Structures are given as C-alpha cells and as structure tokens.
Coordinates of N, CA, C and O in Angstrom, one line a residue:
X509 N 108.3 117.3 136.5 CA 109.2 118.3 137.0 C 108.8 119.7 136.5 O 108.7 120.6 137.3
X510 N 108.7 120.0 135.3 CA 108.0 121.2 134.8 C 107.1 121.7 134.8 O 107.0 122.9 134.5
X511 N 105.6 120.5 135.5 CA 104.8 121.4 136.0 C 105.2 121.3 137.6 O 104.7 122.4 137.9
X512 N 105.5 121.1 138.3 CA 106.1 121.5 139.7 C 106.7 123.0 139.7 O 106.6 123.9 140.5
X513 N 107.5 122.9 138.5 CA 108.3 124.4 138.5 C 107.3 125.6 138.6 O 107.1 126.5 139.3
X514 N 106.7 124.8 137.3 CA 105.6 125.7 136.9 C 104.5 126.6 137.9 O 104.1 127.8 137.9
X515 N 104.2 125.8 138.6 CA 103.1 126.0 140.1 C 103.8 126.6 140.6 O 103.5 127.7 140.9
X516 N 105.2 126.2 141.1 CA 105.6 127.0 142.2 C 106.3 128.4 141.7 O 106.7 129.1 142.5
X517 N 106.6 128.8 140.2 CA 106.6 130.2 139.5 C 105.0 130.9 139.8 O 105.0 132.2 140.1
X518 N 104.3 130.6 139.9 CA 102.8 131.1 139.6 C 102.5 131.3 141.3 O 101.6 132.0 141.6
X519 N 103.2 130.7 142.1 CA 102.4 131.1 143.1 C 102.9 132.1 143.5 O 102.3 133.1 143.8
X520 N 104.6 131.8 143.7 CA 105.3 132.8 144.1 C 105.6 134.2 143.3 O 106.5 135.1 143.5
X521 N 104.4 134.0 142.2 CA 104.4 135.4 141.3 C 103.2 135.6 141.6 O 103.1 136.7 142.0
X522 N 102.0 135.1 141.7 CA 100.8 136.0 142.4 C 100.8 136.0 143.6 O 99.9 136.9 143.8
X523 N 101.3 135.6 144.7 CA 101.5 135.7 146.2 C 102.2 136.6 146.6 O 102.0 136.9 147.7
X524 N 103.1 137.3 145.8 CA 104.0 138.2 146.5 C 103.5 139.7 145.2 O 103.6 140.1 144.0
X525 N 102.8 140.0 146.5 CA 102.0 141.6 145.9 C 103.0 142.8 145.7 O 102.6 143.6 144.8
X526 N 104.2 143.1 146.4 CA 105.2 143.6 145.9 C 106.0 144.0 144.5 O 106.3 145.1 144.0
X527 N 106.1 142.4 144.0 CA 106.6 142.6 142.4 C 105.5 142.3 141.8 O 105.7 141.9 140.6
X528 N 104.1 142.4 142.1 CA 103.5 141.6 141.1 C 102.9 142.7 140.2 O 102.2 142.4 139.3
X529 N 103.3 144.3 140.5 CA 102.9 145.4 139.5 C 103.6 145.2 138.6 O 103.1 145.4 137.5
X530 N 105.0 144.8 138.7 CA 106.2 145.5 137.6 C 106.5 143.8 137.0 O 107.6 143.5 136.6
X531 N 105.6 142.9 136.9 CA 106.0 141.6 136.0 C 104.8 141.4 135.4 O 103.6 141.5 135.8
X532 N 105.2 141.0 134.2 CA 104.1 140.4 133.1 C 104.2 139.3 132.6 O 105.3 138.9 132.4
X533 N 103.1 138.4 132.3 CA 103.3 137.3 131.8 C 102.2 136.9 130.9 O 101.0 137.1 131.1
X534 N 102.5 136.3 130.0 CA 101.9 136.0 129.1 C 102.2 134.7 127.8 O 102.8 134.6 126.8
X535 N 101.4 133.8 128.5 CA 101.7 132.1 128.0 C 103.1 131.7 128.1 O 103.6 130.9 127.3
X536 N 103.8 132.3 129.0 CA 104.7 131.4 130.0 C 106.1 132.3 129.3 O 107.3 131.9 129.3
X537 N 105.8 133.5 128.8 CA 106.8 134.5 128.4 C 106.8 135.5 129.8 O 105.6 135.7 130.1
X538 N 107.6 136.1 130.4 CA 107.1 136.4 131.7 C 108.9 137.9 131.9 O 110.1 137.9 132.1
X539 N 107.8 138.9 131.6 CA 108.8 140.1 131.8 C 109.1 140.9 132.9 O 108.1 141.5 133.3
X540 N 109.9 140.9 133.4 CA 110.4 142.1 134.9 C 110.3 143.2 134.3 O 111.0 143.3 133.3
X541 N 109.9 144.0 134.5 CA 110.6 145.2 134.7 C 111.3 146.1 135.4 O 111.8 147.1 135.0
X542 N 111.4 145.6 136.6 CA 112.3 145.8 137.8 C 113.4 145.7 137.4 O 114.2 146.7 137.1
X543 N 113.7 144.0 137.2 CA 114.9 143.5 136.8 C 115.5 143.4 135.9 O 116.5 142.7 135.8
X544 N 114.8 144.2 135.0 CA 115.0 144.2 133.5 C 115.4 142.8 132.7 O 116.3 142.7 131.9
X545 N 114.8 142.2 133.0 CA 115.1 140.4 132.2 C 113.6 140.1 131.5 O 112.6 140.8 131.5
X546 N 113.7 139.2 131.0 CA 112.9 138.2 130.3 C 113.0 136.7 130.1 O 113.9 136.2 129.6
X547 N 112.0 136.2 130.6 CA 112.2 134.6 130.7 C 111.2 133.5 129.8 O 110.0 133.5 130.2
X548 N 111.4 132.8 129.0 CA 110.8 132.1 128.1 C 110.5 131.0 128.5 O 111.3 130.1 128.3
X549 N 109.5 130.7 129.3 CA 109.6 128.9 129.5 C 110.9 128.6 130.9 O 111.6 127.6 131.0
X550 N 110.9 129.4 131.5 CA 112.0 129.3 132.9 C 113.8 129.7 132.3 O 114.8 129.8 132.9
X551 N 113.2 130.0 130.8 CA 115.1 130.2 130.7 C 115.3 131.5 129.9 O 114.6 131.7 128.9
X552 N 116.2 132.2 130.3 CA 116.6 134.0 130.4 C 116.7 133.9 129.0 O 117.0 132.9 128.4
X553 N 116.4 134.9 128.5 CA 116.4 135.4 126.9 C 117.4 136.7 127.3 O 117.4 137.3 128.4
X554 N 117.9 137.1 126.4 CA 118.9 138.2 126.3 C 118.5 139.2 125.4 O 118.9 139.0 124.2
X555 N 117.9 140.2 125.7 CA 117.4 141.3 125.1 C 118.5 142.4 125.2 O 119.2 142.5 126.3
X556 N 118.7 143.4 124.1 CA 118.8 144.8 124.2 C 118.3 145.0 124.8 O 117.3 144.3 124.9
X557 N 118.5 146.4 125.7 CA 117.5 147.4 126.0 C 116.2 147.8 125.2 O 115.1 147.6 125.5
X558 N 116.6 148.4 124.4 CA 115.7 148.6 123.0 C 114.8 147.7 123.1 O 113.8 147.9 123.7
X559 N 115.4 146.4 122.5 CA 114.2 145.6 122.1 C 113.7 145.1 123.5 O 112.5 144.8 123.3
X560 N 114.0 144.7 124.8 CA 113.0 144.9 126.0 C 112.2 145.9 126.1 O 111.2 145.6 126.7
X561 N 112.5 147.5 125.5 CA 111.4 148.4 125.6 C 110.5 147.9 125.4 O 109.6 147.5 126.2
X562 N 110.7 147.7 123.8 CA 109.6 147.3 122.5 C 108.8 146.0 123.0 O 107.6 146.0 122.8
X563 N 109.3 145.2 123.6 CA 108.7 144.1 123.9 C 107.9 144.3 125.3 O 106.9 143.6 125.4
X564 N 108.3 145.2 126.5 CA 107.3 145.8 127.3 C 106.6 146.5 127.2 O 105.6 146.6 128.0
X565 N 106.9 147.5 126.3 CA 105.4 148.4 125.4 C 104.3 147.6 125.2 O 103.3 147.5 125.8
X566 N 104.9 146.6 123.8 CA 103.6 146.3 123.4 C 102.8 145.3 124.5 O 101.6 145.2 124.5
X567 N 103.7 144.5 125.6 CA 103.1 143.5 126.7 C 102.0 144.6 128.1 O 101.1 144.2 128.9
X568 N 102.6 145.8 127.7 CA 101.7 146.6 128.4 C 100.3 147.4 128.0 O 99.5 148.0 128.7
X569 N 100.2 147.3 126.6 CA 99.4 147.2 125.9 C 98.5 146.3 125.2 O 97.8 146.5 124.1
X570 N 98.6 145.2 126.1 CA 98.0 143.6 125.5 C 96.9 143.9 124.8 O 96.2 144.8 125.2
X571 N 96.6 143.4 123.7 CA 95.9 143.3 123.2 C 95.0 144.5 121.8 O 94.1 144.5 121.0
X572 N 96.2 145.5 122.4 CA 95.8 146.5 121.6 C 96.8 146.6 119.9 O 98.0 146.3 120.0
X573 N 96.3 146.9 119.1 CA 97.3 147.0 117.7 C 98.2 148.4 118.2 O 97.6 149.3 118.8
X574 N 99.7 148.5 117.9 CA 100.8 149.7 118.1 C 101.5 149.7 116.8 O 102.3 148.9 116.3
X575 N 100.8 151.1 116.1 CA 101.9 150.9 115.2 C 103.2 151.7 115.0 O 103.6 152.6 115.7
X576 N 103.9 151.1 113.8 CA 105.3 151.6 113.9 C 105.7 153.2 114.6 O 106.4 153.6 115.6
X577 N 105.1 153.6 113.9 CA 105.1 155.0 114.9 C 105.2 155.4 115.8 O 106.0 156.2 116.2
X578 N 104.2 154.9 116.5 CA 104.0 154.8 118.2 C 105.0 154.1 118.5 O 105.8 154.6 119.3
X579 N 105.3 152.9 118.2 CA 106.7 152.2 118.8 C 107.8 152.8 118.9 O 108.7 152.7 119.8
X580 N 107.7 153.9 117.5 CA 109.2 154.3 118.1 C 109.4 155.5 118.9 O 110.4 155.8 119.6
X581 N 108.3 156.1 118.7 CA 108.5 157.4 119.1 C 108.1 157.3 121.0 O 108.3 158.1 121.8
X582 N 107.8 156.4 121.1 CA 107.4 156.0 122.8 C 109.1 155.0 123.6 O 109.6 155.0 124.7
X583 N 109.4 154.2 122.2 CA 111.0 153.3 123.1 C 111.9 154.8 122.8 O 112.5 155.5 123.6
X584 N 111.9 155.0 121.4 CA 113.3 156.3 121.2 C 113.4 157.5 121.3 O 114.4 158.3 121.1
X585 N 112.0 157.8 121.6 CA 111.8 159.2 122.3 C 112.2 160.2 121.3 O 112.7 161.2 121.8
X586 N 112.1 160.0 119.7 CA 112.0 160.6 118.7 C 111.2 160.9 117.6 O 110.5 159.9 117.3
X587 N 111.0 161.7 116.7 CA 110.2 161.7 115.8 C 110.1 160.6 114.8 O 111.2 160.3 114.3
X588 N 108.9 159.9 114.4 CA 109.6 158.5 113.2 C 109.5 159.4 111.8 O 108.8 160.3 111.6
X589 N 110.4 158.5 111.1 CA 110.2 159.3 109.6 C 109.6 157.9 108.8 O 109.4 156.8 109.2
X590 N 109.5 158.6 107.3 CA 108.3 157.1 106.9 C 108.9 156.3 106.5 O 108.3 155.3 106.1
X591 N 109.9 156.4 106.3 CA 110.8 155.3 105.3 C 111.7 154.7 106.8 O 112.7 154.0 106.7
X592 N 111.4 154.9 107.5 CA 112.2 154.3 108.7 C 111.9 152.5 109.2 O 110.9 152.4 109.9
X593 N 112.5 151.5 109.0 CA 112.3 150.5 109.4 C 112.9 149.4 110.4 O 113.2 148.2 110.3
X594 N 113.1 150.4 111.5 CA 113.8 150.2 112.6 C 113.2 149.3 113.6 O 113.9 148.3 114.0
X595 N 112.0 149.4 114.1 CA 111.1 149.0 114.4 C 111.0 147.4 113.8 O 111.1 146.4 114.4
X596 N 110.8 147.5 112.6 CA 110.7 146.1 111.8 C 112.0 145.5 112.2 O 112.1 144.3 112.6
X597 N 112.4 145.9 112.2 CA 114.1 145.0 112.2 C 114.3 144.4 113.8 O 114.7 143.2 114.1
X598 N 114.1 145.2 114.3 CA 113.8 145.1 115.8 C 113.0 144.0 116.4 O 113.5 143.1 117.1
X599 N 111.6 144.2 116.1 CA 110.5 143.1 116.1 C 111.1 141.8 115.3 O 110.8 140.8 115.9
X600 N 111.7 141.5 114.3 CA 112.1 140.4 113.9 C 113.3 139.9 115.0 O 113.1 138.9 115.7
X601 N 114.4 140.5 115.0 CA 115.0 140.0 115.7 C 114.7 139.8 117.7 O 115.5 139.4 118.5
X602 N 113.5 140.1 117.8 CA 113.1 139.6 119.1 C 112.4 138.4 119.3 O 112.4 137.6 120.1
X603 N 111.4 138.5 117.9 CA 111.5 137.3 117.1 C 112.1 135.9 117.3 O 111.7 134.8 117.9
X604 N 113.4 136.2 116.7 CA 114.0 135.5 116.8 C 114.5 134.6 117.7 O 114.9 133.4 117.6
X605 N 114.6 135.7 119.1 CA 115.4 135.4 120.3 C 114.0 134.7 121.1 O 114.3 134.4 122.2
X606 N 112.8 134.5 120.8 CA 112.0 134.3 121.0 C 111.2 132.7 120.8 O 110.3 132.1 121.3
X607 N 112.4 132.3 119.3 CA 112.0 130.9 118.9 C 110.3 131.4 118.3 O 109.4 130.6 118.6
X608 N 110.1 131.9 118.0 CA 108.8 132.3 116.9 C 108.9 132.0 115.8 O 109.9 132.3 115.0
X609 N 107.9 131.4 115.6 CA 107.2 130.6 114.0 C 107.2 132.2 113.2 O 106.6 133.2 113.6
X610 N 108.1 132.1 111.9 CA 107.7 133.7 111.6 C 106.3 133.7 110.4 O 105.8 134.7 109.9
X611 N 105.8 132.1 110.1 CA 104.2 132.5 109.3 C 103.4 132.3 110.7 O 102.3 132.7 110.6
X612 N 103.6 131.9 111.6 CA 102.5 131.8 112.8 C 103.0 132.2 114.0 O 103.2 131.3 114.9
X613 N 103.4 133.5 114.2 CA 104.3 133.7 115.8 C 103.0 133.9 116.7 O 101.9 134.3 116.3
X614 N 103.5 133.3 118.1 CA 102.9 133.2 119.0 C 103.1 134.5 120.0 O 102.1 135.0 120.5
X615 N 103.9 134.8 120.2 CA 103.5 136.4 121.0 C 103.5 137.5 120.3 O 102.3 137.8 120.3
X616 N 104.2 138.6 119.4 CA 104.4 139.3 118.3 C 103.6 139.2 117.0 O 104.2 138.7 116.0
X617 N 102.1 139.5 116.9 CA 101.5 139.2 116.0 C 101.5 140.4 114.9 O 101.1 141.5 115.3
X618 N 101.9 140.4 113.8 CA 101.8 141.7 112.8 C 100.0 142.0 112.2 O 99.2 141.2 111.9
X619 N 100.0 143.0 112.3 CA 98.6 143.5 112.1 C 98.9 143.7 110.7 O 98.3 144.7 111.1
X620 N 99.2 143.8 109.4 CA 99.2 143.8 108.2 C 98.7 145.8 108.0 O 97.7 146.2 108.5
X621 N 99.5 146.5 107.4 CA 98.8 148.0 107.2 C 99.0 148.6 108.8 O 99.2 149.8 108.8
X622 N 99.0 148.0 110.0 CA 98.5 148.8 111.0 C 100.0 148.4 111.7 O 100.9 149.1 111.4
X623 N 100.1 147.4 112.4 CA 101.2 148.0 113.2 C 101.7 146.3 114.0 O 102.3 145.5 113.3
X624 N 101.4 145.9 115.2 CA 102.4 144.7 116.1 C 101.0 145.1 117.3 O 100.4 146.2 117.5
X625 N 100.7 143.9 117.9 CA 100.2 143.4 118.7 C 100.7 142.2 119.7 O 101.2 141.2 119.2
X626 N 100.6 142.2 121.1 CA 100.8 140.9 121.9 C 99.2 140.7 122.4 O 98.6 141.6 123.0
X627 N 98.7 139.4 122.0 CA 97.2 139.6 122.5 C 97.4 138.5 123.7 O 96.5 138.2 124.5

C-alpha cells in the first residue's frame, strides 16, 4: 500500500508541470511552497513559519553549507549579532518535528564551525 501511494505521489508530482517549480522533495520529505505545508513520509508536519523559512532556505540550497548568519539574516530579514542562537534553537526544534536522529540526522546536517546543510 505504501509503495502504491508512493508512485502515485511521484507521478502526480512530476506530471503536473504547474506546481512542480514551487515543491521540493528530498527522500520522501516533500515541501510546498505554494501551500505552505510540509509532508514527512505522506503525513503533514506542523511548522512555524519561521522554521518553514529555515527549512526551505536550506532545501533550496541543497547541498550547499548556510551558515548561521546567512540563515538569519535571509528568514528575519535582520542583522545577526554573534552571541545570537536563534537559528540553533530553531534548527533543533525542526529537528524534532522531523523525528531526526540528533547524533545522525537525516535531512539537517550540522557542518561543525560552518553552518546547516540539507544534501
């Protein structure tokens, strides 16, 4: 039954050329941005705004390292200061809502010194 679902998510998301600019997916994590949702495995995750930014920044940046800085100053559209760890707090709790291993997460990878990556 789950791969049935599965095929018929994948088709009717590369077949329809319409939404297929404004959705991302990546190992069965799959973001709208139209509709502003997020879906884990076929079931709706409940994000902040905020942390949907954060989490379509970095999905739109696949594979590149973002660090704290850039994260915030691109979702909060403010200057970051250095002792600020808003960002961290943030990234954990999406984390969270994400069911992520926090010594081995699977989408949200920490670059150590540098910044958050989704590869």
């Amino acid at each position: 039954m789950a791969r049935v679902k599965s095929a018929l998510r994948r088709y009717t998301l590369y077949n329809n050329t319409e939404n297929n600019k404004d959705i991302i997916e990546i190992n069965g994590l799959v973001i709208d941005k139209d509709e502003h949702k997020c879906l884990l495995y076929d079931k709706k995750i409940d994000l902040t705004p905020m942390e949907f930014e954060i989490l379509l920044y970095l999905a739109c940046n696949r594979g590149k390292v973002i660090s704290s800085e850039e994260l915030f100053e691109k979702v909060w559209k403010e200057k970051y200061f250095d002792s600020n760890n808003t960002v961290m707090v943030h990234i954990r709790r999406i984390r969270e809502k994400l069911g992520e291993n926090t010594k081995n997460p699977k989408f949200i990878k920490t670059v150590w010194g540098v910044g958050y990556k989704i590869e």
